[in-house]
Coordinates of N, CA and C in Angstrom, one line a residue:
X1 N 101.3 94.6 151.5 CA 101.1 94.7 152.8 C 100.6 93.4 153.5
X2 N 99.9 92.6 152.6 CA 99.5 91.3 153.1 C 100.6 90.4 153.5
X3 N 101.7 90.4 152.7 CA 102.9 89.7 153.0 C 103.5 90.0 154.4
X4 N 103.5 91.2 154.8 CA 104.0 91.8 156.0 C 103.2 91.3 157.2
X5 N 101.8 91.3 156.9 CA 100.9 90.9 158.0 C 101.1 89.4 158.4
X6 N 101.2 88.6 157.3 CA 101.4 87.2 157.4 C 102.7 86.8 158.0
X7 N 103.8 87.4 157.6 CA 105.1 87.3 158.3 C 105.0 87.6 159.8
X8 N 104.4 88.7 160.1 CA 104.3 89.2 161.5 C 103.5 88.1 162.3
X9 N 102.4 87.5 161.7 CA 101.6 86.5 162.5 C 102.5 85.3 162.7
X10 N 103.2 84.9 161.7 CA 104.0 83.6 161.9 C 105.0 83.9 163.0
X11 N 105.8 85.0 163.0 CA 106.7 85.3 163.9 C 106.2 85.4 165.3
X12 N 104.9 85.9 165.5 CA 104.3 86.0 166.7 C 104.0 84.5 167.2
X13 N 103.6 83.7 166.5 CA 103.1 82.3 166.8 C 104.4 81.6 167.2
X14 N 105.6 81.8 166.6 CA 106.8 81.1 166.9 C 107.4 81.6 168.2
X15 N 107.2 82.9 168.4 CA 107.8 83.4 169.7 C 106.9 83.2 170.8
X16 N 105.7 83.2 170.7 CA 104.8 83.1 171.9 C 104.4 81.5 172.1
X17 N 105.0 80.9 173.0 CA 104.7 79.5 173.2 C 103.5 79.3 174.0
X18 N 103.0 80.4 174.7 CA 102.0 80.2 175.7 C 100.6 80.6 175.0
X19 N 100.7 81.2 173.8 CA 99.5 81.8 173.2 C 98.7 80.8 172.3
X20 N 98.7 79.6 172.5 CA 98.2 78.6 171.6 C 96.6 78.7 171.6
X21 N 96.0 78.6 170.6 CA 94.6 78.8 170.4 C 94.1 77.4 169.9
X22 N 92.8 77.0 170.2 CA 92.2 75.8 169.6 C 92.2 75.9 168.1
X23 N 92.5 74.7 167.6 CA 92.5 74.6 166.0 C 91.1 74.7 165.5
X24 N 90.8 75.2 164.5 CA 89.6 75.2 163.8 C 89.5 74.3 162.4
X25 N 90.6 73.6 162.4 CA 90.7 72.8 161.1 C 89.8 71.6 161.2
X26 N 89.1 71.2 160.2 CA 88.4 70.1 160.1 C 89.1 68.8 159.9
X27 N 90.4 68.9 159.8 CA 91.2 67.6 159.7 C 91.2 66.8 160.9
X28 N 90.8 65.5 160.8 CA 90.8 64.7 162.1 C 92.3 64.7 162.7
X29 N 92.2 64.7 164.1 CA 93.5 64.6 164.7 C 93.5 63.3 165.7
X30 N 94.8 62.9 165.9 CA 94.8 61.7 166.8 C 94.3 62.0 168.2
X31 N 93.9 61.0 168.7 CA 93.2 61.1 170.2 C 94.4 61.5 171.0
X32 N 95.6 61.1 171.0 CA 96.6 61.4 171.9 C 97.5 62.4 171.2
X33 N 97.8 63.6 171.8 CA 98.7 64.5 171.2 C 100.0 63.9 170.9
X34 N 100.5 64.3 169.7 CA 101.8 63.9 169.2 C 102.9 64.8 169.8
X35 N 103.9 64.3 170.3 CA 105.0 65.1 170.9 C 105.9 65.5 169.7
X36 N 106.4 66.7 169.7 CA 107.1 67.2 168.7 C 108.6 67.0 169.1
X37 N 109.4 66.4 168.3 CA 110.8 66.2 168.7 C 111.6 67.4 168.3
X38 N 112.3 68.0 169.3 CA 113.1 69.2 169.2 C 114.4 69.0 169.8
X39 N 115.4 69.5 169.2 CA 116.8 69.3 169.7 C 117.0 70.1 171.0
X40 N 117.4 69.5 172.0 CA 117.6 70.1 173.3 C 118.6 71.1 173.1
X41 N 118.5 72.2 173.8 CA 119.7 73.3 173.8 C 121.0 72.6 174.5
X42 N 122.0 73.0 173.8 CA 123.4 72.5 174.5 C 123.5 73.1 175.9
X43 N 124.2 72.4 176.7 CA 124.3 72.8 178.0 C 125.6 73.8 178.1
X44 N 125.4 74.8 178.8 CA 126.6 75.8 178.8 C 127.8 75.1 179.5
X45 N 128.9 75.7 179.0 CA 130.2 75.1 179.5 C 130.6 75.7 180.9
X46 N 129.8 75.2 181.9 CA 130.0 75.5 183.3 C 130.5 74.3 184.0
X47 N 131.7 74.6 184.8 CA 132.2 73.4 185.4 C 131.3 73.1 186.6
X48 N 130.9 71.8 186.9 CA 130.2 71.5 188.1 C 130.9 71.9 189.3
X49 N 130.1 72.4 190.3 CA 130.8 72.8 191.7 C 131.4 71.5 192.4
X50 N 132.4 71.8 193.0 CA 132.9 70.6 193.8 C 132.1 70.2 195.0
X51 N 131.5 71.2 195.6 CA 130.6 71.1 196.7 C 129.2 71.5 196.3
X52 N 128.4 70.5 195.6 CA 127.2 70.9 195.0 C 126.1 71.2 196.1
X53 N 125.0 72.0 195.7 CA 124.0 72.3 196.6 C 123.3 71.0 197.2
X54 N 122.9 71.0 198.6 CA 122.3 70.0 199.2 C 120.8 69.8 198.8
X55 N 120.3 68.6 199.1 CA 118.9 68.5 198.9 C 118.0 69.3 199.8
X56 N 118.7 69.6 201.0 CA 117.9 70.5 202.0 C 117.8 71.9 201.4
X57 N 118.9 72.3 200.8 CA 119.1 73.6 200.4 C 118.2 73.8 199.2
X58 N 118.0 72.8 198.4 CA 117.1 72.9 197.2 C 115.6 73.0 197.6
X59 N 115.4 72.3 198.7 CA 114.0 72.4 199.3 C 113.6 73.8 199.8
X60 N 114.6 74.2 200.5 CA 114.4 75.6 201.1 C 114.2 76.6 200.0
X61 N 115.1 76.6 198.9 CA 115.0 77.5 197.8 C 113.8 77.4 197.2
X62 N 113.1 76.2 197.0 CA 112.0 76.1 196.3 C 110.8 76.5 197.1
X63 N 110.9 76.5 198.6 CA 109.8 76.9 199.4 C 109.8 78.4 199.3
X64 N 111.0 79.0 199.3 CA 111.2 80.5 199.4 C 110.6 81.1 198.1
X65 N 110.9 80.4 197.0 CA 110.5 81.0 195.7 C 109.1 80.6 195.3
X66 N 108.4 79.9 196.0 CA 107.1 79.5 195.6 C 107.0 78.5 194.5
X67 N 108.0 77.4 194.6 CA 108.1 76.5 193.5 C 106.7 75.6 193.3
X68 N 105.9 75.5 194.4 CA 104.8 74.8 194.2 C 103.7 75.4 193.5
X69 N 103.6 76.8 193.7 CA 102.7 77.6 192.8 C 103.1 77.6 191.5
X70 N 104.4 77.7 191.2 CA 104.8 77.7 189.8 C 104.6 76.4 189.2
X71 N 104.6 75.3 189.9 CA 104.4 74.0 189.3 C 102.9 74.0 189.0
X72 N 102.0 74.5 189.6 CA 100.5 74.5 189.4 C 100.4 75.3 188.2
X73 N 101.0 76.5 188.0 CA 100.8 77.2 186.8 C 101.3 76.5 185.5
X74 N 102.5 75.9 185.6 CA 103.1 75.1 184.5 C 102.1 74.0 184.1
X75 N 101.4 73.3 185.1 CA 100.6 72.3 184.9 C 99.3 72.7 184.3
X76 N 98.8 73.8 184.7 CA 97.6 74.5 184.1 C 97.9 74.9 182.8
X77 N 99.0 75.5 182.4 CA 99.4 75.9 181.0 C 99.5 74.7 180.1
X78 N 100.1 73.7 180.6 CA 100.4 72.4 179.9 C 98.9 71.8 179.6
X79 N 98.0 71.7 180.5 CA 96.7 71.2 180.4 C 96.0 72.0 179.2
X80 N 96.0 73.2 179.4 CA 95.4 74.1 178.3 C 95.8 73.8 177.0
X81 N 97.2 73.5 176.9 CA 97.8 73.3 175.6 C 97.2 71.9 175.0
X82 N 97.2 71.0 175.9 CA 96.7 69.7 175.5 C 95.3 69.6 175.2
X83 N 94.5 70.5 176.0 CA 93.0 70.4 175.6 C 92.8 71.1 174.3
X84 N 93.5 72.0 173.8 CA 93.4 72.5 172.5 C 93.8 71.6 171.5
X85 N 94.5 70.6 171.7 CA 94.8 69.6 170.7 C 94.0 68.4 170.6
X86 N 93.2 68.3 171.7 CA 92.4 67.0 171.8 C 91.2 67.1 170.8
X87 N 90.8 66.2 170.1 CA 89.5 66.4 169.3 C 88.2 66.4 170.2
X88 N 87.1 66.9 169.8 CA 86.0 66.9 170.7 C 85.5 65.6 171.2
X89 N 85.8 64.5 170.6 CA 85.3 63.2 170.9 C 86.0 62.5 172.0
X90 N 87.0 63.1 172.5 CA 87.9 62.4 173.6 C 86.8 62.4 174.9
X91 N 86.7 61.3 175.5 CA 85.8 61.2 176.7 C 86.3 62.2 177.8
X92 N 85.5 62.7 178.7 CA 85.8 63.6 179.7 C 86.8 62.9 180.8
X93 N 86.5 61.7 181.0 CA 87.3 60.9 182.0 C 88.9 60.9 181.6
X94 N 89.1 60.9 180.2 CA 90.5 61.0 179.8 C 91.2 62.4 180.1
X95 N 90.3 63.4 180.0 CA 90.9 64.7 180.3 C 91.1 64.8 181.8
X96 N 90.2 64.3 182.5 CA 90.4 64.3 184.0 C 91.6 63.5 184.5
X97 N 91.8 62.4 183.8 CA 93.0 61.5 184.1 C 94.3 62.4 183.9
X98 N 94.3 63.0 182.6 CA 95.3 64.0 182.3 C 95.6 64.9 183.3
X99 N 94.5 65.6 183.8 CA 94.7 66.6 184.7 C 95.4 66.2 186.0
X100 N 94.8 65.1 186.6 CA 95.4 64.5 187.8 C 96.8 64.0 187.5
X101 N 97.0 63.5 186.5 CA 98.4 62.9 186.2 C 99.3 64.0 186.1
X102 N 99.0 65.2 185.4 CA 99.9 66.3 185.5 C 100.2 66.9 186.8
X103 N 99.1 67.0 187.5 CA 99.2 67.4 188.9 C 100.2 66.6 189.8
X104 N 100.2 65.4 189.6 CA 101.0 64.5 190.4 C 102.4 64.2 189.6
X105 N 102.7 64.9 188.7 CA 104.0 64.8 187.9 C 105.1 65.1 188.9
X106 N 106.2 64.3 188.8 CA 107.4 64.6 189.7 C 108.3 65.5 189.1
X107 N 108.1 66.8 189.3 CA 109.2 67.8 188.9 C 110.2 68.0 189.9
X108 N 110.0 67.7 191.2 CA 111.0 67.9 192.2 C 112.3 67.1 191.8
X109 N 112.1 65.9 191.4 CA 113.3 65.0 191.3 C 114.1 65.5 190.2
X110 N 113.6 66.2 189.2 CA 114.5 66.9 188.2 C 115.2 68.0 188.7
X111 N 114.8 68.8 189.6 CA 115.4 69.8 190.3 C 116.6 69.3 191.0
X112 N 116.4 68.1 191.6 CA 117.4 67.5 192.4 C 118.6 67.0 191.6
X113 N 118.4 66.8 190.2 CA 119.3 66.4 189.4 C 120.0 67.6 188.8
X114 N 119.2 68.6 188.4 CA 119.9 69.7 187.7 C 120.6 70.9 188.5
X115 N 120.0 71.2 189.8 CA 120.6 72.1 190.6 C 122.0 72.0 190.9
X116 N 122.4 70.7 191.3 CA 123.8 70.4 191.7 C 124.8 70.5 190.6
X117 N 124.2 70.5 189.4 CA 125.3 70.7 188.3 C 125.6 72.1 188.1
X118 N 125.1 73.0 188.8 CA 125.4 74.4 188.5 C 125.6 75.2 189.8
X119 N 125.0 74.8 191.0 CA 125.0 75.7 192.0 C 125.7 75.0 193.2
X120 N 126.7 75.7 193.8 CA 127.5 75.0 195.0 C 126.6 75.4 196.2
X121 N 127.2 74.6 197.3 CA 126.6 74.8 198.6 C 126.8 76.3 199.0
X122 N 128.1 76.9 198.8 CA 128.3 78.2 199.1 C 127.4 79.2 198.5
X123 N 127.3 79.0 197.3 CA 126.4 79.9 196.5 C 124.9 79.8 197.0
X124 N 124.5 78.5 197.1 CA 123.2 78.4 197.6 C 122.9 79.1 199.0
X125 N 123.9 79.1 199.8 CA 123.8 79.8 201.2 C 123.6 81.3 200.9
X126 N 124.1 81.9 200.0 CA 124.1 83.3 199.7 C 122.7 83.6 198.9
X127 N 122.3 82.7 198.2 CA 121.0 82.8 197.5 C 119.9 82.7 198.3
X128 N 119.9 81.8 199.3 CA 118.9 81.6 200.3 C 118.7 82.9 201.2
X129 N 119.9 83.4 201.5 CA 120.0 84.6 202.5 C 119.4 85.7 201.7
X130 N 119.7 85.9 200.3 CA 119.1 87.0 199.5 C 117.5 86.8 199.6
X131 N 117.1 85.5 199.2 CA 115.7 85.2 199.1 C 114.9 85.7 200.3
X132 N 115.6 85.5 201.5 CA 115.0 85.7 202.7 C 114.9 87.1 203.2
X133 N 115.8 88.0 202.5 CA 115.8 89.4 202.8 C 114.6 90.2 202.0
X134 N 114.4 91.4 202.6 CA 113.1 92.1 202.0 C 113.3 92.3 200.4
X135 N 114.6 92.6 199.9 CA 114.8 92.6 198.6 C 114.5 91.5 197.8
X136 N 114.9 90.4 198.4 CA 114.5 89.1 197.8 C 113.0 88.7 197.7
X137 N 112.5 89.0 198.7 CA 111.1 88.8 198.8 C 110.2 89.6 197.8
X138 N 110.7 90.8 197.6 CA 110.0 91.6 196.7 C 110.4 91.1 195.2
X139 N 111.7 90.7 195.0 CA 112.0 90.1 193.7 C 111.2 88.7 193.5
X140 N 111.0 88.0 194.4 CA 110.0 86.7 194.2 C 108.6 87.2 193.9
X141 N 108.1 88.2 194.6 CA 106.7 88.6 194.3 C 106.7 89.2 193.0
X142 N 107.7 90.0 192.4 CA 107.5 90.6 191.2 C 107.9 89.8 190.0
X143 N 108.6 88.6 190.2 CA 109.1 87.9 189.1 C 108.1 87.4 188.1
X144 N 106.9 86.8 188.6 CA 105.9 86.4 187.7 C 105.4 87.6 186.6
X145 N 105.2 88.7 187.3 CA 104.7 89.8 186.5 C 105.7 90.3 185.6
X146 N 106.9 90.3 186.1 CA 108.0 90.8 185.2 C 108.3 89.8 184.0
X147 N 108.1 88.5 184.3 CA 108.2 87.4 183.2 C 107.1 87.8 182.1
X148 N 105.9 87.9 182.5 CA 104.8 88.1 181.6 C 104.9 89.4 180.7
X149 N 105.4 90.6 181.5 CA 105.7 91.8 180.6 C 106.9 91.6 179.7
X150 N 107.8 91.0 180.2 CA 109.0 90.7 179.2 C 108.6 89.9 178.1
X151 N 107.7 89.0 178.2 CA 107.2 88.1 177.2 C 106.5 88.9 176.1
X152 N 105.5 89.7 176.6 CA 104.7 90.6 175.8 C 105.6 91.7 175.1
X153 N 106.7 92.1 175.7 CA 107.4 93.1 175.2 C 108.3 92.5 174.1
X154 N 108.9 91.2 174.3 CA 109.5 90.4 173.3 C 108.8 90.2 172.0
X155 N 107.4 89.9 172.1 CA 106.5 89.7 171.1 C 106.3 90.9 170.2
X156 N 106.1 92.1 171.0 CA 106.0 93.4 170.3 C 107.2 93.7 169.5
X157 N 108.5 93.5 170.0 CA 109.5 93.9 169.4 C 109.8 92.9 168.2
X158 N 109.5 91.7 168.3 CA 109.5 90.8 167.2 C 108.6 91.2 166.0
X159 N 107.6 91.6 166.5 CA 106.5 92.0 165.3 C 106.9 93.2 164.7
X160 N 107.4 94.2 165.5 CA 107.9 95.5 164.8 C 109.1 95.1 164.0
X161 N 109.9 94.4 164.5 CA 111.2 94.0 163.7 C 110.8 93.3 162.4
X162 N 110.0 92.4 162.5 CA 109.4 91.8 161.1 C 108.8 92.7 160.2
X163 N 108.0 93.6 160.7 CA 107.4 94.6 159.9 C 108.5 95.5 159.1
X164 N 109.5 95.9 159.9 CA 110.6 96.7 159.4 C 111.3 96.0 158.3
X165 N 111.7 94.8 158.6 CA 112.5 94.0 157.6 C 111.6 93.8 156.3
X166 N 110.3 93.5 156.5 CA 109.5 93.3 155.3 C 109.4 94.6 154.5
X167 N 109.3 95.7 155.2 CA 109.1 96.9 154.5 C 110.4 97.3 153.7
X168 N 111.6 97.0 154.4 CA 112.9 97.3 153.6 C 113.0 96.5 152.4
X169 N 112.4 95.3 152.4 CA 112.6 94.3 151.2 C 111.2 94.2 150.5
X170 N 110.3 95.2 150.5 CA 108.9 95.1 150.0 C 109.1 95.0 148.6
X171 N 109.9 95.8 147.8 CA 109.8 95.6 146.3 C 110.6 94.2 146.0
X172 N 111.5 93.7 146.7 CA 112.2 92.4 146.3 C 111.1 91.3 146.6
X173 N 110.3 91.4 147.7 CA 109.3 90.4 148.1 C 108.3 90.4 146.9
X174 N 107.7 91.4 146.6 CA 106.7 91.5 145.7 C 107.1 91.0 144.2
X175 N 108.4 91.3 144.0 CA 108.9 90.8 142.6 C 108.9 89.3 142.7
X176 N 109.6 88.8 143.8 CA 109.7 87.3 144.0 C 108.4 86.6 144.0
X177 N 107.3 87.3 144.5 CA 106.0 86.7 144.6 C 105.4 86.7 143.2
X178 N 105.5 87.7 142.4 CA 105.0 87.8 141.1 C 105.8 86.7 140.2
X179 N 107.0 86.5 140.3 CA 107.6 85.5 139.6 C 107.1 84.1 140.0
X180 N 106.9 83.8 141.2 CA 106.6 82.5 141.8 C 105.2 82.2 141.1
X181 N 104.3 83.2 141.2 CA 102.9 82.9 140.7 C 103.0 82.7 139.3
X182 N 103.9 83.4 138.4 CA 103.9 83.1 137.0 C 104.4 81.7 136.7
X183 N 105.4 81.3 137.6 CA 106.1 80.1 137.3 C 105.0 78.9 137.7
X184 N 104.3 79.1 138.7 CA 103.2 78.2 139.1 C 102.0 78.0 138.0
X185 N 101.8 79.2 137.5 CA 100.7 79.1 136.5 C 101.1 78.4 135.2
X186 N 102.5 78.6 134.9 CA 103.0 77.9 133.7 C 103.1 76.4 134.0
X187 N 103.2 75.9 135.1 CA 103.3 74.5 135.5 C 102.1 73.8 135.5
X188 N 100.9 74.6 135.5 CA 99.5 74.0 135.4 C 99.2 73.3 134.1
X189 N 98.6 72.2 134.1 CA 98.4 71.5 132.8 C 97.1 72.3 132.1
X190 N 97.2 72.2 130.8 CA 96.3 72.9 130.0 C 95.0 72.3 130.1
X191 N 93.9 72.9 130.2 CA 92.5 72.5 130.4 C 91.9 72.2 129.1
X192 N 92.5 72.8 128.0 CA 91.7 72.7 126.6 C 92.1 71.3 126.1
X193 N 91.0 70.5 125.4 CA 91.2 69.3 124.9 C 91.6 69.5 123.5
X194 N 92.7 68.8 123.0 CA 93.3 68.9 121.7 C 92.1 68.3 120.8
X195 N 91.9 68.9 119.5 CA 91.0 68.5 118.6 C 91.5 67.1 118.1
X196 N 90.6 66.1 117.7 CA 90.9 65.0 117.2 C 91.4 65.1 115.8
X197 N 92.4 64.3 115.3 CA 92.8 64.3 114.0 C 91.9 63.8 113.0
X198 N 91.5 64.5 112.2 CA 90.4 63.9 111.1 C 91.2 63.2 109.9
X199 N 90.6 62.1 109.6 CA 91.2 61.2 108.5 C 91.2 62.1 107.2
X200 N 92.3 61.7 106.4 CA 92.4 62.5 105.1 C 91.4 61.9 104.2
X201 N 90.7 63.0 103.5 CA 89.7 62.6 102.5 C 90.2 62.7 101.1
X202 N 91.5 63.1 101.0 CA 92.1 63.2 99.6 C 92.2 61.9 98.8
X203 N 91.7 61.7 97.7 CA 91.9 60.5 96.9 C 93.3 60.5 96.3
X204 N 93.9 59.3 96.3 CA 95.2 59.1 95.5 C 95.2 59.5 94.0
X205 N 96.1 60.2 93.6 CA 96.0 60.5 92.2 C 96.5 59.3 91.3
X206 N 95.9 59.0 90.2 CA 96.3 57.9 89.3 C 97.5 58.4 88.6
X207 N 98.5 57.6 88.3 CA 99.7 57.9 87.4 C 99.4 57.2 86.1

């Protein structure tokens, strides 16, 4: 059962990117958090629109969907993540500088580059009209809560799936664990010191 719990915990940590906790390890960490290199997801095979969304439409969509509030939430989560990685000796002014720098980060320019690759002017007009409708406003209001619940649901499903898989392979895993432990024990050097060879006391026989 211990293997199942460990697997479920690992899976939870890998699924939930927002559930980071401060490390309790005593190993020294660098003052500046190291960025992890990850392969960027491949872009979908969507043909760019011939009449891409305009900058005015992007701005209106962001205003309607509360992009500024979303930016503050993203910045807050990013700051929490970085704070958990900083060792305790980092001066407070460094943390303050990071806080202000993240708040002033230019996220809007990236939206101006990404939106036109996927959304046309015509689609933007209909999307904006929907966002302005009562149904669209309710959708915008509910979206953060829906996202949180979907995330929690995904974690629960992942944990249960991991437990089910581990239970199906319980005997196989335990046998593999036993074999691994035995192999590791055989590889350990012997702690017994061999006895020194005593010189021979036999006298040679005269012929």
